[in-house]
Each structure stands twice: as C-alpha cells, then as structure tokens.
Amino acid sequence: MSRLKAALLQMHVTENKERDLAKAARFIQEAAAQGADLVVLPEMFCCPFSNACFRPHSEQPGGPAYQMLCTAAKEHGIYLVGGSIPEQDGEHVYNTSYVFDRTGRQIAKHRKMHLFDIEVEGGQQYKESDAITAGSSVTVFDTEFGKMGLMVCYDIRFPELCRLMALDGAQVIIVPAAFNLTTGPAHWELTFRARALDDQVYMLGAAPARDYGAPYHSYGHSIITAPWGNVVAQLDEQEGILFGELDLEQVAKVRRELPLLRHRRTDVYTLGTR
C-alpha cells in the first residue's frame, strides 16, 4: 500500500494522568473515525514535561498508559504511536515511545537517545538528564505501508540518526516532540523540513498543545513535511488533530529524480590528519 492517512494529536497535558489518558483515548477514537491509518500522540502526553513529574508518573510496560494504547490500537484497527511516557526500568526512568499495530501488538519501542540539556542565554534552560536516562537504539519498524523510523523530540537535531533510519529503509520518520517557545519559533519547522529534504522521507512531528499554566510551555505546531522539503500540514498552538495524506510513491519518485542517498561519497567520508 502506498497511501496512508496520518493523524497527529495535539492535546493539553495536565498533572491528572487518568484524565489525560481518557482525553487521549477520545482523540484517538475521533482520529480513527475520520479514517486515520496511523495515529501519533505527543511527547509526554500523560505527564507534565517536568523533571519533578517524570518518576512519579512513570510506569513499566503493562501499566495504565500502555494498556490504554494497546486497547485503542486494537479497538480501532490502527497503527498507534503512543507519543512518549516516562518508562521505569529498575532504578532508571526513560522517555519512551511505544508503537502498536492494528491488532494491539507492540511492534516497536524507542527510548529517547539524546537528552535535552540546554542553556540558552535569555531563553530556555533545562537539564533532562537530571531525571531521565538516555536510550541507545536506533528504532525502525515494519508496517503494511513499509518501514518507519521513530525518535523523540531532541533526537531530531542529530542528522546522523535520521540518515541511519533512511539507510535502513525508513520512508516515514515519526517524532513525538515538545519544542518550547525559545527553540520552537526558530527551529521547529526548519528542522522538520531539513530532515525531510536531506533524507527524502516524510517527517511527522506531534507536539502537546500550549498551556501557559503548565511548568513547560510547548510551542505546539504539530507538523507533517514531505520528501521534497515542503510542509504538508501544520497546526497552531491550540488543541486539535492534524490530518495528512502520505503518498509513499512520492518518496520513491523524489529519490529517483534527486538520488541523494545514492550520490553519497562514502569512499571519502573519513576524517584524517593532514
């Protein structure tokens, strides 16, 4: 199959996990009712983006968030990317995204590899590594539409990761993310367009809606960009569902007409002394 309908869910996140899970389930139901094949939730969709909240909201596979996602994917017959949640594994907490197929079977899990430790003068300061442990796996999974890659937020800033996914056959790369009001206006659309253009893939970015009462102010603007580098669709900062039609024949067409991946000079891509 070469065409799929994607739905990116942009929702507010509160400190009430049960309420957030119920809202996410309603959003998923609405997206499925409108014909979505693939539904994507935002980063930390049932936990405030705050170091103080990650461990108290964390769960192991099989917990409430995991069960809601598994059940929703099976009930609605969709592929479901569960944004991300804080995953507890022994003493460690990971920023983890689960993927379920149309039967509710888990087919992928990605632990955020690059942690958001930044200090922008006059802007955002954050140190995710104070509460979260980094993952170490490149995540590509199979679907009836072909291969897809998965990363979480800050991972997108590292072009090597997207390139590895594309070289492994990914035609779509999914990014639950929560850029802020410092980095979002400057880099959000630019980064999604650049990764789509460089690796000739569809890029899907699902963000939380903006809430000035929350400890972390999300930029929002969930986005879909195409292999030519253009924006297919984008939301503003409010709650909503972003729908987009992905034609995977366009991936093959762009790669055939502008064969960047084949033109790589791997014979000389080695740093050495001079």
PDB file of N, CA and C in Angstrom, residues 7 9 24-25 28 37-41 45 65-74 76-83 97-102 104-108 141 150 174:
ATOM      1  N   ALA A   7      -2.735  10.923  11.447  1.00  0.00           N
ATOM      2  CA  ALA A   7      -3.382  11.882  12.339  1.00  0.00           C
ATOM      3  C   ALA A   7      -2.453  12.144  13.517  1.00  0.00           C
ATOM      4  N   LEU A   9      -2.058  14.043  17.082  1.00  0.00           N
ATOM      5  CA  LEU A   9      -2.939  14.539  18.139  1.00  0.00           C
ATOM      6  C   LEU A   9      -2.204  15.572  18.991  1.00  0.00           C
ATOM      7  N   ALA A  24      -6.852  11.368  25.710  1.00  0.00           N
ATOM      8  CA  ALA A  24      -6.113  10.772  24.597  1.00  0.00           C
ATOM      9  C   ALA A  24      -6.946   9.693  23.915  1.00  0.00           C
ATOM     10  N   ALA A  25      -7.641   8.896  24.697  1.00  0.00           N
ATOM     11  CA  ALA A  25      -8.487   7.843  24.122  1.00  0.00           C
ATOM     12  C   ALA A  25      -9.588   8.440  23.257  1.00  0.00           C
ATOM     13  N   ILE A  28      -7.987   9.669  20.010  1.00  0.00           N
ATOM     14  CA  ILE A  28      -7.681   8.521  19.147  1.00  0.00           C
ATOM     15  C   ILE A  28      -8.951   8.029  18.458  1.00  0.00           C
ATOM     16  N   ASP A  37      -5.114   5.847   9.400  1.00  0.00           N
ATOM     17  CA  ASP A  37      -4.410   4.565   9.464  1.00  0.00           C
ATOM     18  C   ASP A  37      -3.349   4.580  10.554  1.00  0.00           C
ATOM     19  N   LEU A  38      -2.747   5.754  10.747  1.00  0.00           N
ATOM     20  CA  LEU A  38      -1.645   5.942  11.688  1.00  0.00           C
ATOM     21  C   LEU A  38      -1.970   7.128  12.574  1.00  0.00           C
ATOM     22  N   VAL A  39      -1.946   6.914  13.893  1.00  0.00           N
ATOM     23  CA  VAL A  39      -2.250   7.974  14.850  1.00  0.00           C
ATOM     24  C   VAL A  39      -1.032   8.165  15.751  1.00  0.00           C
ATOM     25  N   VAL A  40      -0.666   9.432  15.974  1.00  0.00           N
ATOM     26  CA  VAL A  40       0.533   9.747  16.750  1.00  0.00           C
ATOM     27  C   VAL A  40       0.170  10.716  17.870  1.00  0.00           C
ATOM     28  N   LEU A  41       0.551  10.373  19.090  1.00  0.00           N
ATOM     29  CA  LEU A  41       0.374  11.238  20.253  1.00  0.00           C
ATOM     30  C   LEU A  41       1.646  12.039  20.496  1.00  0.00           C
ATOM     31  N   PHE A  45       2.583  12.633  26.738  1.00  0.00           N
ATOM     32  CA  PHE A  45       1.180  13.006  26.550  1.00  0.00           C
ATOM     33  C   PHE A  45       0.343  12.840  27.812  1.00  0.00           C
ATOM     34  N   ALA A  65      -1.099   3.618  30.986  1.00  0.00           N
ATOM     35  CA  ALA A  65      -0.928   4.238  29.664  1.00  0.00           C
ATOM     36  C   ALA A  65      -0.703   3.167  28.604  1.00  0.00           C
ATOM     37  N   TYR A  66       0.146   2.219  28.908  1.00  0.00           N
ATOM     38  CA  TYR A  66       0.442   1.141  27.961  1.00  0.00           C
ATOM     39  C   TYR A  66      -0.841   0.385  27.609  1.00  0.00           C
ATOM     40  N   GLN A  67      -1.641   0.067  28.595  1.00  0.00           N
ATOM     41  CA  GLN A  67      -2.874  -0.684  28.353  1.00  0.00           C
ATOM     42  C   GLN A  67      -3.867   0.118  27.528  1.00  0.00           C
ATOM     43  N   MET A  68      -3.983   1.423  27.806  1.00  0.00           N
ATOM     44  CA  MET A  68      -4.888   2.261  27.011  1.00  0.00           C
ATOM     45  C   MET A  68      -4.469   2.265  25.549  1.00  0.00           C
ATOM     46  N   LEU A  69      -3.170   2.404  25.296  1.00  0.00           N
ATOM     47  CA  LEU A  69      -2.671   2.449  23.925  1.00  0.00           C
ATOM     48  C   LEU A  69      -2.898   1.127  23.211  1.00  0.00           C
ATOM     49  N   CYS A  70      -2.566   0.046  23.878  1.00  0.00           N
ATOM     50  CA  CYS A  70      -2.746  -1.287  23.303  1.00  0.00           C
ATOM     51  C   CYS A  70      -4.207  -1.538  22.950  1.00  0.00           C
ATOM     52  N   THR A  71      -5.094  -1.208  23.879  1.00  0.00           N
ATOM     53  CA  THR A  71      -6.527  -1.417  23.678  1.00  0.00           C
ATOM     54  C   THR A  71      -7.062  -0.544  22.550  1.00  0.00           C
ATOM     55  N   ALA A  72      -6.653   0.719  22.518  1.00  0.00           N
ATOM     56  CA  ALA A  72      -7.149   1.648  21.496  1.00  0.00           C
ATOM     57  C   ALA A  72      -6.705   1.219  20.102  1.00  0.00           C
ATOM     58  N   ALA A  73      -5.458   0.788  19.957  1.00  0.00           N
ATOM     59  CA  ALA A  73      -4.977   0.345  18.646  1.00  0.00           C
ATOM     60  C   ALA A  73      -5.793  -0.843  18.147  1.00  0.00           C
ATOM     61  N   LYS A  74      -6.056  -1.787  19.033  1.00  0.00           N
ATOM     62  CA  LYS A  74      -6.825  -2.981  18.655  1.00  0.00           C
ATOM     63  C   LYS A  74      -8.280  -2.639  18.379  1.00  0.00           C
ATOM     64  N   HIS A  76      -9.676   0.139  17.419  1.00  0.00           N
ATOM     65  CA  HIS A  76      -9.921   0.969  16.240  1.00  0.00           C
ATOM     66  C   HIS A  76      -9.199   0.463  14.995  1.00  0.00           C
ATOM     67  N   GLY A  77      -8.374  -0.575  15.141  1.00  0.00           N
ATOM     68  CA  GLY A  77      -7.697  -1.152  13.989  1.00  0.00           C
ATOM     69  C   GLY A  77      -6.720  -0.208  13.323  1.00  0.00           C
ATOM     70  N   ILE A  78      -5.910   0.475  14.130  1.00  0.00           N
ATOM     71  CA  ILE A  78      -4.978   1.478  13.619  1.00  0.00           C
ATOM     72  C   ILE A  78      -3.557   1.160  14.074  1.00  0.00           C
ATOM     73  N   TYR A  79      -2.597   1.764  13.398  1.00  0.00           N
ATOM     74  CA  TYR A  79      -1.241   1.837  13.927  1.00  0.00           C
ATOM     75  C   TYR A  79      -1.213   3.027  14.885  1.00  0.00           C
ATOM     76  N   LEU A  80      -0.666   2.819  16.066  1.00  0.00           N
ATOM     77  CA  LEU A  80      -0.699   3.862  17.094  1.00  0.00           C
ATOM     78  C   LEU A  80       0.695   4.063  17.678  1.00  0.00           C
ATOM     79  N   VAL A  81       1.188   5.290  17.545  1.00  0.00           N
ATOM     80  CA  VAL A  81       2.454   5.673  18.172  1.00  0.00           C
ATOM     81  C   VAL A  81       2.097   6.437  19.444  1.00  0.00           C
ATOM     82  N   GLY A  82       2.427   5.851  20.572  1.00  0.00           N
ATOM     83  CA  GLY A  82       1.967   6.382  21.854  1.00  0.00           C
ATOM     84  C   GLY A  82       2.766   7.545  22.376  1.00  0.00           C
ATOM     85  N   GLY A  83       3.046   8.537  21.501  1.00  0.00           N
ATOM     86  CA  GLY A  83       3.783   9.716  21.953  1.00  0.00           C
ATOM     87  C   GLY A  83       4.994   9.273  22.734  1.00  0.00           C
ATOM     88  N   SER A  97       8.778   5.823  23.801  1.00  0.00           N
ATOM     89  CA  SER A  97       7.639   5.781  22.876  1.00  0.00           C
ATOM     90  C   SER A  97       7.376   4.337  22.458  1.00  0.00           C
ATOM     91  N   TYR A  98       6.123   3.914  22.592  1.00  0.00           N
ATOM     92  CA  TYR A  98       5.703   2.573  22.165  1.00  0.00           C
ATOM     93  C   TYR A  98       4.890   2.676  20.875  1.00  0.00           C
ATOM     94  N   VAL A  99       4.997   1.654  20.039  1.00  0.00           N
ATOM     95  CA  VAL A  99       4.220   1.576  18.806  1.00  0.00           C
ATOM     96  C   VAL A  99       3.434   0.271  18.796  1.00  0.00           C
ATOM     97  N   PHE A 100       2.148   0.363  18.418  1.00  0.00           N
ATOM     98  CA  PHE A 100       1.258  -0.797  18.368  1.00  0.00           C
ATOM     99  C   PHE A 100       0.671  -0.923  16.958  1.00  0.00           C
ATOM    100  N   ASP A 101       0.484  -2.168  16.533  1.00  0.00           N
ATOM    101  CA  ASP A 101      -0.110  -2.378  15.207  1.00  0.00           C
ATOM    102  C   ASP A 101      -1.629  -2.467  15.315  1.00  0.00           C
ATOM    103  N   ARG A 102      -2.271  -2.806  14.217  1.00  0.00           N
ATOM    104  CA  ARG A 102      -3.738  -2.799  14.154  1.00  0.00           C
ATOM    105  C   ARG A 102      -4.386  -3.832  15.080  1.00  0.00           C
ATOM    106  N   GLY A 104      -3.179  -4.377  18.153  1.00  0.00           N
ATOM    107  CA  GLY A 104      -2.818  -4.019  19.520  1.00  0.00           C
ATOM    108  C   GLY A 104      -1.506  -4.626  19.979  1.00  0.00           C
ATOM    109  N   ARG A 105      -0.751  -5.221  19.056  1.00  0.00           N
ATOM    110  CA  ARG A 105       0.530  -5.829  19.403  1.00  0.00           C
ATOM    111  C   ARG A 105       1.631  -4.765  19.362  1.00  0.00           C
ATOM    112  N   GLN A 106       2.470  -4.742  20.400  1.00  0.00           N
ATOM    113  CA  GLN A 106       3.596  -3.815  20.404  1.00  0.00           C
ATOM    114  C   GLN A 106       4.601  -4.256  19.348  1.00  0.00           C
ATOM    115  N   ILE A 107       4.943  -3.321  18.437  1.00  0.00           N
ATOM    116  CA  ILE A 107       5.879  -3.666  17.366  1.00  0.00           C
ATOM    117  C   ILE A 107       7.167  -2.851  17.436  1.00  0.00           C
ATOM    118  N   ALA A 108       7.233  -1.863  18.328  1.00  0.00           N
ATOM    119  CA  ALA A 108       8.462  -1.077  18.466  1.00  0.00           C
ATOM    120  C   ALA A 108       8.444  -0.340  19.795  1.00  0.00           C
ATOM    121  N   PHE A 141      10.823   0.222  12.240  1.00  0.00           N
ATOM    122  CA  PHE A 141       9.882  -0.888  12.341  1.00  0.00           C
ATOM    123  C   PHE A 141       9.107  -1.053  11.045  1.00  0.00           C
ATOM    124  N   LEU A 150      11.436   5.955  14.227  1.00  0.00           N
ATOM    125  CA  LEU A 150      10.842   6.591  15.399  1.00  0.00           C
ATOM    126  C   LEU A 150      11.934   7.218  16.247  1.00  0.00           C
ATOM    127  N   ILE A 174       8.808   9.373  12.492  1.00  0.00           N
ATOM    128  CA  ILE A 174       7.805   9.905  13.419  1.00  0.00           C
ATOM    129  C   ILE A 174       8.505  10.466  14.642  1.00  0.00           C
TER     130      ILE A 174
END
